[in-house]
Short mmCIF file of C-alpha atoms and ligand atoms in Angstrom, two decimals:
data_model
loop_
_atom_site.label_atom_id
_atom_site.label_comp_id
_atom_site.label_asym_id
_atom_site.label_seq_id
_atom_site.Cartn_x
_atom_site.Cartn_y
_atom_site.Cartn_z
CA MET A 289 23.10 11.94 -2.52
CA ASP A 290 18.91 12.34 -3.48
CA THR A 291 16.94 14.52 -3.62
CA PRO A 292 15.27 15.34 0.12
CA ALA A 293 11.90 14.87 0.76
CA LEU A 294 10.94 18.17 0.78
CA SER A 295 12.12 20.63 -1.88
CA ARG A 296 14.10 23.90 0.48
CA ARG A 297 11.68 25.60 -1.56
CA ASP A 298 8.57 23.02 -0.45
CA ALA A 299 10.02 23.44 2.82
CA LEU A 300 10.07 26.89 3.07
CA LYS A 301 6.20 27.32 1.61
CA VAL A 302 4.89 25.01 4.91
CA SER A 303 6.96 26.94 7.05
CA ALA A 304 5.69 29.92 5.64
CA LEU A 305 1.65 28.51 5.97
CA ALA A 306 2.38 26.81 8.77
CA ALA A 307 3.44 30.88 10.19
CA ALA A 308 0.70 32.44 8.38
CA ALA A 309 -1.43 30.04 10.51
CA LEU A 310 -0.62 30.92 13.10
CA ALA A 311 -1.54 34.75 12.80
CA LEU A 312 -4.91 33.45 12.01
CA PRO A 313 -7.98 33.35 14.87
CA TRP A 314 -7.43 29.94 16.62
CA ARG A 315 -8.84 27.47 15.60
CA GLY A 316 -8.41 24.80 17.72
CA THR A 317 -5.53 22.26 17.91
CA LEU A 318 -4.85 18.87 18.73
CA SER A 319 -5.58 17.81 22.45
CA ALA A 320 -4.38 15.55 25.13
CA LYS A 321 -5.21 12.32 23.68
CA SER A 322 -2.58 11.49 21.69
CA ALA A 323 -0.21 9.32 21.05
CA SER A 324 3.12 11.95 19.79
CA ARG A 325 5.30 13.07 22.40
CA ILE A 326 5.06 16.25 21.16
CA ALA A 327 3.24 19.40 22.57
CA SER A 328 -0.20 18.99 21.51
CA SER A 329 0.23 23.14 20.76
CA LYS A 330 2.90 22.54 18.23
CA LEU A 331 1.09 19.46 16.33
CA PRO A 332 -0.06 21.07 13.19
CA THR A 333 -3.96 22.38 12.73
CA PRO A 334 -5.76 19.75 10.26
CA TYR A 335 -6.10 21.51 6.87
CA THR A 336 -3.16 24.11 7.20
CA VAL A 337 -0.40 22.03 5.17
CA PRO A 338 -0.44 21.98 1.25
CA PHE A 339 -1.19 18.66 -0.09
CA TRP A 340 1.43 17.46 -2.28
CA THR A 341 2.18 14.26 -4.79
CA PRO A 342 4.61 12.63 -5.04
CA PRO A 343 7.26 13.13 -7.79
CA VAL A 344 7.03 10.49 -11.03
CA LEU A 345 10.18 9.02 -11.47
CA PRO A 346 11.70 9.10 -15.40
CA PRO A 347 13.25 5.82 -16.63
CA VAL A 348 17.32 5.94 -16.42
CA SER A 349 17.20 4.39 -19.79
CA SER A 350 14.68 2.61 -22.36
CA THR A 351 14.65 -0.40 -24.96
CA ALA A 352 11.86 -1.22 -27.42
CA THR A 353 10.53 -3.36 -24.70
CA ALA A 354 11.84 -2.08 -21.30
CA ASP A 355 11.63 0.67 -18.54
CA TYR A 356 14.95 0.58 -16.65
CA TYR A 357 14.52 2.77 -13.29
CA ARG A 358 17.67 3.10 -10.26
CA ILE A 359 16.71 3.57 -6.78
CA THR A 360 18.52 4.34 -3.46
CA GLN A 361 16.94 3.21 -0.57
CA SER A 362 18.57 5.71 1.85
CA ALA A 363 18.32 7.80 5.31
CA PHE A 364 17.75 11.18 4.88
CA VAL A 365 16.22 13.97 7.46
CA GLY A 366 12.93 15.50 5.94
CA GLU A 367 10.14 17.75 7.68
CA ILE A 368 6.39 16.07 8.36
CA LEU A 369 5.34 18.36 10.86
CA PRO A 370 6.28 21.92 10.17
CA GLY A 371 9.75 23.18 12.17
CA PHE A 372 10.70 19.46 13.19
CA LYS A 373 12.80 16.96 11.41
CA THR A 374 11.99 13.89 11.01
CA PRO A 375 14.93 10.83 10.42
CA LEU A 376 13.04 9.03 7.56
CA TRP A 377 14.18 6.39 5.34
CA GLY A 378 12.95 6.68 1.87
CA TYR A 379 12.80 5.44 -2.06
CA ASN A 380 15.14 8.21 -3.95
CA GLY A 381 15.06 10.80 -0.96
CA SER A 382 11.34 10.66 -0.49
CA VAL A 383 8.53 9.79 1.20
CA PRO A 384 6.53 8.14 0.23
CA GLY A 385 8.69 7.29 -2.54
CA PRO A 386 7.94 8.44 -6.52
CA THR A 387 5.63 6.81 -8.25
CA ILE A 388 6.34 4.72 -10.79
CA LYS A 389 3.96 5.07 -14.55
CA ALA A 390 4.42 1.55 -16.64
CA ARG A 391 2.28 0.56 -19.50
CA ARG A 392 1.52 -3.19 -19.95
CA GLY A 393 3.21 -5.65 -22.25
CA ARG A 394 6.35 -3.67 -21.16
CA GLN A 395 9.03 -5.01 -19.22
CA THR A 396 9.79 -3.07 -15.95
CA VAL A 397 13.36 -3.56 -14.05
CA MET A 398 14.10 -2.00 -11.39
CA ARG A 399 18.00 -1.81 -9.23
CA GLN A 400 16.71 -1.14 -5.51
CA ILE A 401 20.18 -0.19 -3.66
CA ASN A 402 19.84 -0.65 -0.79
CA GLN A 403 22.20 2.39 0.78
CA LEU A 404 20.14 2.48 4.41
CA PRO A 405 22.65 2.85 8.03
CA ALA A 406 24.10 -0.43 9.71
CA LYS A 407 21.78 0.16 12.20
CA HIS A 408 18.17 1.30 12.38
CA PRO A 409 18.78 4.89 14.35
CA THR A 410 17.03 4.23 17.37
CA LEU A 411 15.17 0.28 17.45
CA GLY A 412 19.32 -0.81 16.23
CA TYR A 413 18.40 -3.72 14.46
CA VAL A 414 20.42 -4.03 10.82
CA PRO A 415 17.76 -2.66 7.94
CA TRP A 416 18.36 -5.39 5.25
CA THR A 417 15.62 -5.28 3.06
CA SER A 418 13.57 -6.52 0.15
CA THR A 419 11.16 -4.96 -2.20
CA HIS A 420 7.80 -6.33 -2.98
CA LEU A 421 5.74 -4.64 -6.12
CA HIS A 422 2.59 -5.25 -4.68
CA GLY A 423 0.15 -6.78 -7.05
CA MET A 424 2.33 -8.47 -9.35
CA PRO A 425 2.42 -11.21 -10.95
CA SER A 426 5.99 -11.23 -10.74
CA LYS A 427 8.44 -14.03 -11.03
CA PRO A 428 9.49 -15.15 -6.99
CA GLN A 429 13.37 -14.61 -7.20
CA TYR A 430 11.36 -10.76 -7.97
CA ASP A 431 8.42 -10.86 -5.68
CA GLY A 432 10.39 -9.70 -2.17
CA TYR A 433 10.37 -13.10 -0.54
CA ALA A 434 10.92 -12.48 2.79
CA GLY A 435 14.03 -14.96 2.32
CA ASP A 436 15.54 -12.74 -0.23
CA ASN A 437 17.61 -9.82 2.17
CA SER A 438 19.27 -7.03 0.59
CA MET A 439 21.90 -5.71 3.29
CA PRO A 440 22.95 -2.18 3.28
CA GLY A 441 25.58 -2.36 0.98
CA GLN A 442 24.23 -4.79 -2.09
CA TRP A 443 22.19 -3.91 -4.70
CA LYS A 444 19.28 -6.07 -6.60
CA ASP A 445 17.91 -5.70 -10.10
CA TYR A 446 14.06 -6.46 -10.32
CA VAL A 447 12.41 -7.47 -13.25
CA TYR A 448 8.47 -6.98 -13.52
CA PRO A 449 6.46 -8.53 -16.47
CA ASN A 450 3.50 -6.11 -16.17
CA SER A 451 1.49 -9.08 -17.76
CA CYS A 452 -1.41 -8.08 -16.10
CA GLU A 453 -4.52 -5.59 -16.25
CA ALA A 454 -4.23 -2.05 -15.64
CA ARG A 455 -4.18 -1.35 -11.88
CA THR A 456 -3.01 0.63 -9.02
CA LEU A 457 0.23 -0.62 -7.16
CA TRP A 458 2.55 -0.06 -4.94
CA TYR A 459 5.95 -1.34 -3.97
CA HIS A 460 7.26 -1.57 -0.80
CA ASP A 461 9.28 -2.88 2.00
CA HIS A 462 9.42 -6.40 2.83
CA GLY A 463 12.83 -7.45 5.00
CA VAL A 464 11.82 -10.65 7.24
CA HIS A 465 10.51 -9.44 10.68
CA HIS A 466 11.62 -5.60 10.34
CA THR A 467 8.86 -5.46 7.66
CA ALA A 468 6.74 -2.96 9.50
CA GLU A 469 9.80 -0.93 10.69
CA ASN A 470 10.77 -0.42 7.02
CA VAL A 471 7.54 0.90 5.71
CA TYR A 472 6.86 3.29 8.77
CA MET A 473 9.89 5.00 8.10
CA GLY A 474 9.07 5.44 4.71
CA LEU A 475 10.08 2.62 2.77
CA ALA A 476 6.58 2.66 0.47
CA ALA A 477 5.72 4.02 -3.09
CA GLN A 478 2.75 3.69 -5.94
CA TYR A 479 3.31 2.29 -8.51
CA HIS A 480 0.44 2.83 -11.42
CA LEU A 481 -0.06 0.19 -14.78
CA THR A 482 -2.09 1.06 -17.44
CA ASP A 483 -3.34 -0.89 -20.41
CA ALA A 484 -5.29 -0.13 -23.87
CA VAL A 485 -8.39 -0.32 -21.65
CA GLU A 486 -8.12 1.92 -19.42
CA GLU A 487 -6.82 4.95 -21.90
CA GLN A 488 -9.32 4.47 -23.97
CA LEU A 489 -12.14 4.93 -20.88
CA PRO A 490 -13.08 9.14 -19.98
CA ILE A 491 -12.19 8.64 -16.90
CA PRO A 492 -9.85 11.32 -14.90
CA LYS A 493 -6.52 11.29 -15.91
CA GLY A 494 -3.05 13.49 -15.93
CA ARG A 495 -3.17 16.16 -12.64
CA TYR A 496 -6.94 15.01 -12.49
CA ASP A 497 -5.59 11.52 -11.52
CA VAL A 498 -4.06 11.78 -7.71
CA PRO A 499 -2.68 9.47 -5.46
CA LEU A 500 -4.03 9.50 -1.86
CA THR A 501 -1.66 7.13 0.33
CA ILE A 502 -2.72 7.18 3.64
CA SER A 503 -0.86 6.34 6.69
CA ASP A 504 -0.37 7.32 9.99
CA ALA A 505 2.34 8.37 12.87
CA ALA A 506 3.00 9.42 16.21
CA PHE A 507 6.11 11.39 17.05
CA ALA A 508 8.88 11.65 19.62
CA GLU A 509 9.74 15.25 21.34
CA THR A 510 12.29 15.88 18.84
CA GLY A 511 10.19 15.02 15.51
CA ALA A 512 11.61 11.81 14.88
CA LEU A 513 8.71 9.26 14.32
CA LEU A 514 8.00 7.53 17.57
CA TRP A 515 7.60 2.98 17.20
CA ASP A 516 5.75 1.20 20.23
CA ASP A 517 3.53 -2.20 18.02
CA ASN A 518 1.98 -2.40 21.54
CA THR A 519 3.41 -5.97 21.12
CA HIS A 520 3.04 -6.36 18.11
CA SER A 521 -0.39 -5.60 17.76
CA GLY A 522 0.18 -2.57 15.57
CA VAL A 523 1.09 0.89 15.64
CA TYR A 524 -1.43 3.47 15.98
CA GLY A 525 -0.39 6.98 14.97
CA ASP A 526 -2.48 9.69 16.24
CA VAL A 527 -1.54 11.75 13.18
CA ILE A 528 -2.70 11.02 9.88
CA LEU A 529 -0.87 11.38 6.99
CA VAL A 530 -1.63 11.66 3.09
CA ASN A 531 1.25 11.33 1.22
CA GLY A 532 3.58 12.34 3.98
CA ARG A 533 1.60 15.25 4.75
CA PRO A 534 -0.54 15.47 7.47
CA TRP A 535 -4.26 16.34 7.00
CA PRO A 536 -3.21 18.34 3.80
CA THR A 537 -5.80 20.87 2.05
CA MET A 538 -5.49 19.57 -1.89
CA GLN A 539 -7.16 22.50 -4.43
CA VAL A 540 -10.03 21.42 -6.68
CA GLU A 541 -11.67 22.64 -9.73
CA GLN A 542 -15.45 21.69 -10.15
CA ARG A 543 -15.34 18.67 -12.07
CA LYS A 544 -14.21 15.43 -11.48
CA TYR A 545 -10.96 14.07 -10.26
CA ARG A 546 -9.87 10.18 -9.93
CA PHE A 547 -8.11 9.18 -6.67
CA ARG A 548 -6.17 5.91 -6.36
CA VAL A 549 -6.69 5.44 -2.34
CA LEU A 550 -3.61 3.58 -1.07
CA ASN A 551 -3.46 2.45 2.75
CA ALA A 552 0.02 2.17 3.66
CA SER A 553 -0.45 2.01 6.86
CA VAL A 554 1.33 -0.68 9.35
CA ALA A 555 -2.14 -1.13 11.54
CA ARG A 556 -4.49 1.15 11.02
CA GLY A 557 -7.54 0.94 8.64
CA TYR A 558 -9.83 3.70 8.04
CA THR A 559 -13.56 4.45 6.55
CA LEU A 560 -13.79 6.84 5.01
CA ARG A 561 -16.75 9.62 3.73
CA LEU A 562 -17.02 13.11 2.90
CA SER A 563 -17.83 15.59 5.06
CA ASN A 564 -20.97 16.81 3.18
CA GLY A 565 -22.30 12.90 2.72
CA GLN A 566 -22.11 12.81 -0.85
CA PRO A 567 -21.62 9.68 -2.58
CA PHE A 568 -18.83 8.84 -4.77
CA GLN A 569 -17.79 6.16 -7.44
CA VAL A 570 -15.77 3.20 -6.40
CA ILE A 571 -13.84 2.04 -9.61
CA ALA A 572 -10.96 0.17 -9.40
CA THR A 573 -9.94 -2.37 -6.92
CA ASP A 574 -6.80 -3.73 -5.83
CA GLY A 575 -6.74 -5.61 -9.13
CA GLY A 576 -8.05 -3.14 -11.32
CA LEU A 577 -11.53 -2.10 -12.90
CA MET A 578 -14.80 -3.23 -11.84
CA ALA A 579 -17.12 -3.96 -14.48
CA THR A 580 -19.45 -0.98 -13.67
CA PRO A 581 -18.92 1.80 -10.91
CA GLN A 582 -20.17 1.33 -7.48
CA ALA A 583 -21.70 4.20 -6.10
CA VAL A 584 -20.90 4.29 -1.88
CA THR A 585 -21.29 7.13 0.63
CA LYS A 586 -18.55 4.87 3.12
CA LEU A 587 -15.04 3.54 2.08
CA ARG A 588 -13.76 0.63 4.68
CA ILE A 589 -10.17 0.16 3.54
CA GLY A 590 -7.80 -1.94 5.27
CA MET A 591 -4.10 -1.90 4.73
CA ALA A 592 -2.55 -2.54 1.47
CA GLU A 593 -5.58 -2.53 0.10
CA ARG A 594 -6.23 0.03 -3.09
CA TYR A 595 -9.35 1.41 -4.22
CA GLU A 596 -10.02 3.94 -7.12
CA ILE A 597 -12.70 6.37 -6.33
CA VAL A 598 -14.18 9.12 -8.44
CA ILE A 599 -15.66 12.35 -6.49
CA ASP A 600 -17.10 14.90 -8.21
CA PHE A 601 -16.36 18.93 -6.99
CA ALA A 602 -18.57 20.08 -9.86
CA ALA A 603 -22.01 21.16 -7.37
CA ILE A 604 -19.38 22.59 -5.00
CA GLY A 605 -18.85 26.40 -4.78
CA LYS A 606 -16.07 28.37 -5.63
CA GLY A 607 -14.44 28.80 -1.85
CA LEU A 608 -16.13 25.39 -0.11
CA LYS A 609 -14.11 23.44 1.27
CA ILE A 610 -15.13 19.36 2.21
CA GLN A 611 -13.51 17.64 4.11
CA LEU A 612 -11.87 13.49 3.64
CA LEU A 613 -13.35 11.95 7.06
CA ASN A 614 -12.78 8.53 8.78
CA ASP A 615 -14.94 6.18 11.14
CA GLY A 616 -12.93 4.66 11.73
CA VAL A 617 -12.98 0.98 11.82
CA LYS A 618 -13.47 -1.75 15.32
CA ASN A 619 -9.89 -2.24 17.00
CA ALA A 620 -8.00 0.40 15.71
CA THR A 621 -7.34 3.15 18.59
CA ASP A 622 -8.81 6.57 17.98
CA TYR A 623 -7.04 9.79 19.03
CA ASP A 624 -8.38 13.40 18.50
CA HIS A 625 -7.24 13.64 15.57
CA THR A 626 -7.43 9.99 13.68
CA GLY A 627 -11.02 10.90 12.50
CA LYS A 628 -9.41 13.62 10.03
CA VAL A 629 -7.48 12.64 6.94
CA MET A 630 -7.52 15.68 4.03
CA GLN A 631 -9.80 18.79 2.79
CA PHE A 632 -10.42 19.86 -0.57
CA GLN A 633 -10.93 23.72 -1.38
CA VAL A 634 -12.71 24.25 -4.64
CA THR A 635 -11.02 27.13 -6.47
CA GLY A 636 -13.35 27.68 -9.15
CA PRO A 637 -14.27 26.40 -13.05
CA ALA A 638 -12.69 23.30 -14.26
CA THR A 639 -9.92 24.82 -16.51
CA SER A 640 -10.53 21.19 -18.61
CA THR A 641 -13.93 19.10 -18.92
CA VAL A 642 -11.99 16.21 -21.10
CA ASN A 643 -11.74 13.10 -19.17
CA ASN A 644 -14.59 13.83 -17.02
CA THR A 645 -17.06 10.77 -16.95
CA VAL A 646 -17.70 7.85 -15.38
CA PRO A 647 -19.03 5.77 -17.91
CA PRO A 648 -21.96 3.09 -16.87
CA VAL A 649 -19.41 0.14 -17.73
CA LEU A 650 -15.62 0.19 -17.35
CA ALA A 651 -14.31 -2.99 -18.71
CA ALA A 652 -15.49 -6.75 -19.23
CA PRO A 653 -15.64 -8.67 -16.07
CA HIS A 654 -11.54 -8.95 -14.69
CA PRO A 655 -10.48 -12.53 -15.07
CA ALA A 656 -10.75 -13.32 -11.41
CA MET A 657 -14.79 -11.93 -11.55
CA THR A 658 -15.69 -14.42 -14.09
CA LEU A 659 -14.63 -17.75 -11.78
CA THR A 660 -17.26 -19.62 -9.75
CA PRO A 661 -17.31 -22.29 -7.44
CA ALA A 662 -17.86 -24.60 -9.96
CA MET A 663 -14.81 -25.00 -11.62
CA SER A 664 -13.21 -25.04 -7.88
CA THR A 665 -11.04 -28.44 -7.75
CA ALA A 666 -10.20 -27.91 -4.14
CA THR A 667 -11.62 -25.94 -1.19
CA ARG A 668 -8.83 -25.01 1.42
CA LYS A 669 -9.88 -23.24 5.31
CA MET A 670 -7.43 -20.97 6.60
CA ARG A 671 -7.62 -19.92 10.00
CA LEU A 672 -6.20 -16.90 11.28
CA GLN A 673 -5.48 -16.89 14.99
CA ARG A 674 -3.07 -15.80 18.17
CA THR A 675 -1.71 -18.17 19.66
CA GLY A 676 0.63 -16.55 23.05
CA GLN A 677 2.44 -13.97 21.58
CA ILE A 678 2.42 -15.13 17.98
CA TRP A 679 0.58 -14.36 15.52
CA THR A 680 -0.49 -17.81 13.48
CA ILE A 681 -2.26 -19.06 10.21
CA ASN A 682 -3.52 -22.66 11.08
CA GLY A 683 -1.13 -22.70 13.62
CA GLU A 684 1.93 -21.84 11.96
CA THR A 685 4.14 -18.83 11.09
CA TRP A 686 6.87 -17.70 8.87
CA ASP A 687 9.62 -19.37 11.47
CA ASP A 688 7.95 -23.20 10.02
CA VAL A 689 8.92 -22.40 6.86
CA GLU A 690 12.48 -21.17 7.41
CA GLY A 691 12.95 -23.93 9.43
CA SER A 692 12.11 -26.29 6.74
CA ASP A 693 14.42 -24.30 4.04
CA PHE A 694 11.20 -23.11 2.68
CA SER A 695 9.88 -25.93 1.46
CA ARG A 696 7.06 -26.20 3.58
CA VAL A 697 3.85 -25.12 1.98
CA PHE A 698 -0.28 -24.07 2.66
CA ALA A 699 -1.45 -25.42 -0.87
CA ASN A 700 0.36 -26.42 -3.93
CA PRO A 701 -2.43 -26.04 -6.81
CA GLN A 702 -0.86 -26.73 -10.41
CA VAL A 703 -0.81 -23.80 -13.13
CA GLY A 704 -4.40 -22.86 -14.11
CA ASP A 705 -6.22 -24.88 -11.42
CA VAL A 706 -8.74 -23.00 -9.50
CA GLU A 707 -9.67 -22.85 -5.96
CA ILE A 708 -11.53 -22.22 -2.86
CA TRP A 709 -10.06 -20.47 0.10
CA GLU A 710 -12.18 -19.60 2.73
CA VAL A 711 -10.51 -17.22 5.75
CA GLU A 712 -11.75 -17.18 9.50
CA ASN A 713 -11.06 -15.03 12.19
CA ARG A 714 -12.53 -16.36 15.12
CA SER A 715 -11.47 -13.36 17.49
CA GLY A 716 -13.28 -10.07 18.37
CA GLY A 717 -10.10 -8.20 19.43
CA TRP A 718 -8.63 -8.08 15.76
CA PHE A 719 -8.84 -7.67 12.48
CA HIS A 720 -6.81 -8.77 9.44
CA PRO A 721 -6.07 -7.64 6.10
CA LEU A 722 -5.26 -10.65 4.34
CA HIS A 723 -3.03 -10.60 1.27
CA ILE A 724 -2.40 -13.30 -0.88
CA HIS A 725 0.64 -12.89 -3.71
CA LEU A 726 0.74 -13.90 -7.29
CA VAL A 727 -2.78 -13.45 -7.73
CA ASP A 728 -6.34 -11.84 -7.88
CA PHE A 729 -9.20 -13.03 -6.86
CA GLN A 730 -13.08 -13.01 -6.02
CA VAL A 731 -14.81 -12.14 -2.87
CA LEU A 732 -17.26 -15.00 -3.03
CA THR A 733 -18.94 -14.28 0.18
CA ARG A 734 -18.35 -12.46 3.63
CA ASN A 735 -19.98 -14.21 6.58
CA GLY A 736 -22.01 -16.30 3.59
CA ALA A 737 -23.59 -13.44 2.23
CA PRO A 738 -22.52 -11.73 -1.24
CA PRO A 739 -20.15 -9.05 -0.70
CA PRO A 740 -20.50 -5.13 -0.23
CA ALA A 741 -20.62 -2.76 -3.36
CA GLN A 742 -17.24 -1.36 -2.98
CA GLU A 743 -15.59 -5.26 -2.89
CA ARG A 744 -17.15 -6.37 -6.48
CA GLY A 745 -13.52 -5.70 -8.15
CA PRO A 746 -10.42 -8.26 -8.60
CA LYS A 747 -8.83 -7.96 -5.13
CA ASP A 748 -5.32 -9.37 -4.03
CA VAL A 749 -6.05 -8.28 -0.23
CA VAL A 750 -9.31 -8.91 1.70
CA TYR A 751 -10.38 -7.72 5.76
CA ILE A 752 -11.32 -10.33 7.39
CA GLY A 753 -12.91 -8.85 10.40
CA GLU A 754 -13.58 -9.60 13.91
CA ASN A 755 -15.60 -13.08 13.54
CA GLU A 756 -16.17 -12.78 10.39
CA THR A 757 -15.93 -16.13 7.44
CA VAL A 758 -14.95 -14.70 3.88
CA ARG A 759 -14.76 -17.30 0.83
CA LEU A 760 -12.51 -16.41 -1.50
CA ILE A 761 -11.69 -17.97 -5.37
CA MET A 762 -9.18 -17.76 -7.62
CA ARG A 763 -6.93 -19.19 -10.64
CA PHE A 764 -2.95 -19.65 -10.10
CA GLY A 765 -0.48 -18.98 -12.44
CA PRO A 766 0.62 -17.35 -14.82
CA GLU A 767 4.00 -17.80 -12.87
CA HIS A 768 5.26 -21.13 -10.96
CA GLY A 769 6.54 -21.30 -7.37
CA ARG A 770 6.91 -19.96 -3.92
CA TYR A 771 4.92 -17.43 -2.91
CA MET A 772 3.69 -15.44 0.76
CA ILE A 773 0.33 -15.00 2.18
CA HIS A 774 0.15 -12.95 5.34
CA CYS A 775 -1.66 -10.46 7.41
CA HIS A 776 -1.09 -7.07 6.00
CA ASN A 777 -1.40 -5.97 9.82
CA LEU A 778 2.27 -5.62 9.08
CA SER A 779 3.25 -6.28 13.00
CA HIS A 780 1.61 -9.48 12.61
CA GLU A 781 3.57 -10.09 9.42
CA ASP A 782 6.73 -9.76 11.14
CA HIS A 783 5.86 -11.83 14.04
CA ASP A 784 4.82 -13.99 12.13
CA MET A 785 1.38 -14.65 10.42
CA MET A 786 2.79 -15.45 7.97
CA THR A 787 2.93 -19.02 5.46
CA GLN A 788 3.43 -19.31 1.47
CA PHE A 789 1.47 -21.71 -1.66
CA GLN A 790 4.03 -22.90 -3.91
CA VAL A 791 2.05 -22.83 -7.62
CA GLY A 792 2.98 -25.89 -9.60
CA LEU A 793 7.12 -27.22 -9.44
CA HIS A 794 9.21 -25.19 -7.90
CA ASP A 795 13.48 -25.17 -9.75
CA ALA A 796 16.08 -23.72 -9.08
CA GLU A 797 15.69 -21.22 -12.32
CA CYS A 798 12.50 -19.55 -9.64
CA ASP A 799 14.09 -20.38 -6.01
CA PRO A 800 13.58 -17.05 -4.23
CA VAL A 801 16.36 -17.36 -2.00
CA ASN A 802 19.19 -18.59 -4.27
CA ALA A 803 17.91 -17.33 -7.36
CA ALA A 804 18.97 -13.71 -8.76
CA ARG A 805 20.87 -13.06 -5.73
CA PRO A 806 21.60 -9.29 -4.29
CA SER A 807 24.61 -7.94 -4.43
CA TYR A 808 28.07 -5.64 -3.15
CA ASP A 809 30.00 -5.72 -6.17
CA PRO A 810 30.18 -2.39 -8.73
CA ALA A 811 26.40 -2.26 -10.38
CA PRO A 812 26.93 -2.78 -14.36
CA ALA A 813 24.92 -0.80 -16.61
CA LEU A 814 21.29 -0.39 -16.42
CA GLY A 815 19.84 -0.94 -20.06
CA GLY A 816 22.91 0.51 -21.18
CA LEU A 817 23.27 3.73 -18.83
CA ARG A 818 25.20 4.22 -16.12
CU1 C2O B 131 1.62 -5.36 0.10
CU2 C2O B 131 4.01 -9.55 0.47
O1 C2O B 131 3.04 -7.45 0.93
CU1 CU B 132 1.74 -8.36 -2.57
CU1 CU B 133 -3.45 -9.51 11.16
#
């Protein structure tokens, strides 16, 4: 078996802390307005569980040009709520999965082994999986295509070129029709790509560069995850998790920290702010560094978006606490404690002040940010809508793509072409974070106006709010072939708000459903090692 999500020592620490919390004067617990079926008195009091960072996965071997990783997808029992056992699915027994650190120009080869059970414990479906490295311009056969599924017992080697600029990516399951359940069970993790530009910046690094993967969950009486997607509208949990821990408290020093914020929720959007009203700086968006940092006091983050932010704790007194709060977004179901995310407690002076600066210029503009409408050779309209019980893009679904033997495409630009896509949501009842695979895009306008400060960097997911129209510009490439476009509300994606585009030619070599098939055969050595 792989390492459990909570080592025994960690689990003991968590329960000791919970016991200590019980001994303290009562400080309020969750009230009745909740989704979980556990008595609210048994849910953790926000900010009592210690913060945790997922492990960094070492490669099993490396060559001059590539690093090889082995990841097993398996079922295990973890302890998310102190005192409760929660069946989870994780990458290498960890939820979120282990973080991978890669460098631009070196290849990553990731062996994904599906050792999940034959059926989901409560929902009964067969957990086929398809692993997507979100934010990487991978070839189609390694992109986690929805028709490229590994069944329990199969493995597949994914090849990632790391050809793009430094950024925060994440790998997560993309199995057709069950992405939402699979991610909710825990199949999600961060992946950090660095390059020379980022390495030379004096921004916080090492232990001051911290992943914050935010998600929400609801729990059954037993401690198991509770699944209710409200007729494919989405799952809204009453417990907010950061790196898999409920409303944790992190100890911080009086200096700057860089946080890689990822919203890994199935359906919940967040508007984050600090309890003391302090501004913080956005330094990177989905596609990497912004040209200049943007100071904000609030950050809206839809599902699958990544924002790197720098918070300065230098002026906060020793022992003081500030909270990261959630003001919510329209059309996400709020519960009593979904307005809380996590807490920071200041321990005292910085033990290191190296890399404690956010320079006024971070990097040359990302290529997507240099595109102008004059370069565009086509403008396409995309309407996100609900048609009966089904979520569609221009009235079509992934079923239509499957029905065409995967040949139907929304667009077929050539490698190097620039296009404007205008995405529209005419509903007041839903928001849709739209994700386009392969490319990084620039948000040209939001409802006709320039995008807000936080969106002035390269993106691959864009929040399409209620009654909004957003114009995007992108250049296609460097790879060719077929890539998905979908809403990242994973219940919408599964039912069935997903289509695809094709860059240049589609050929046998890059066919995502026929090239690079997963296998049941015994796996060969990986980069020279078993
Ligand atoms: Cu993060 Cu197609 O997904
Ligand atoms: Cu993606
Ligand atoms: Cu949607």
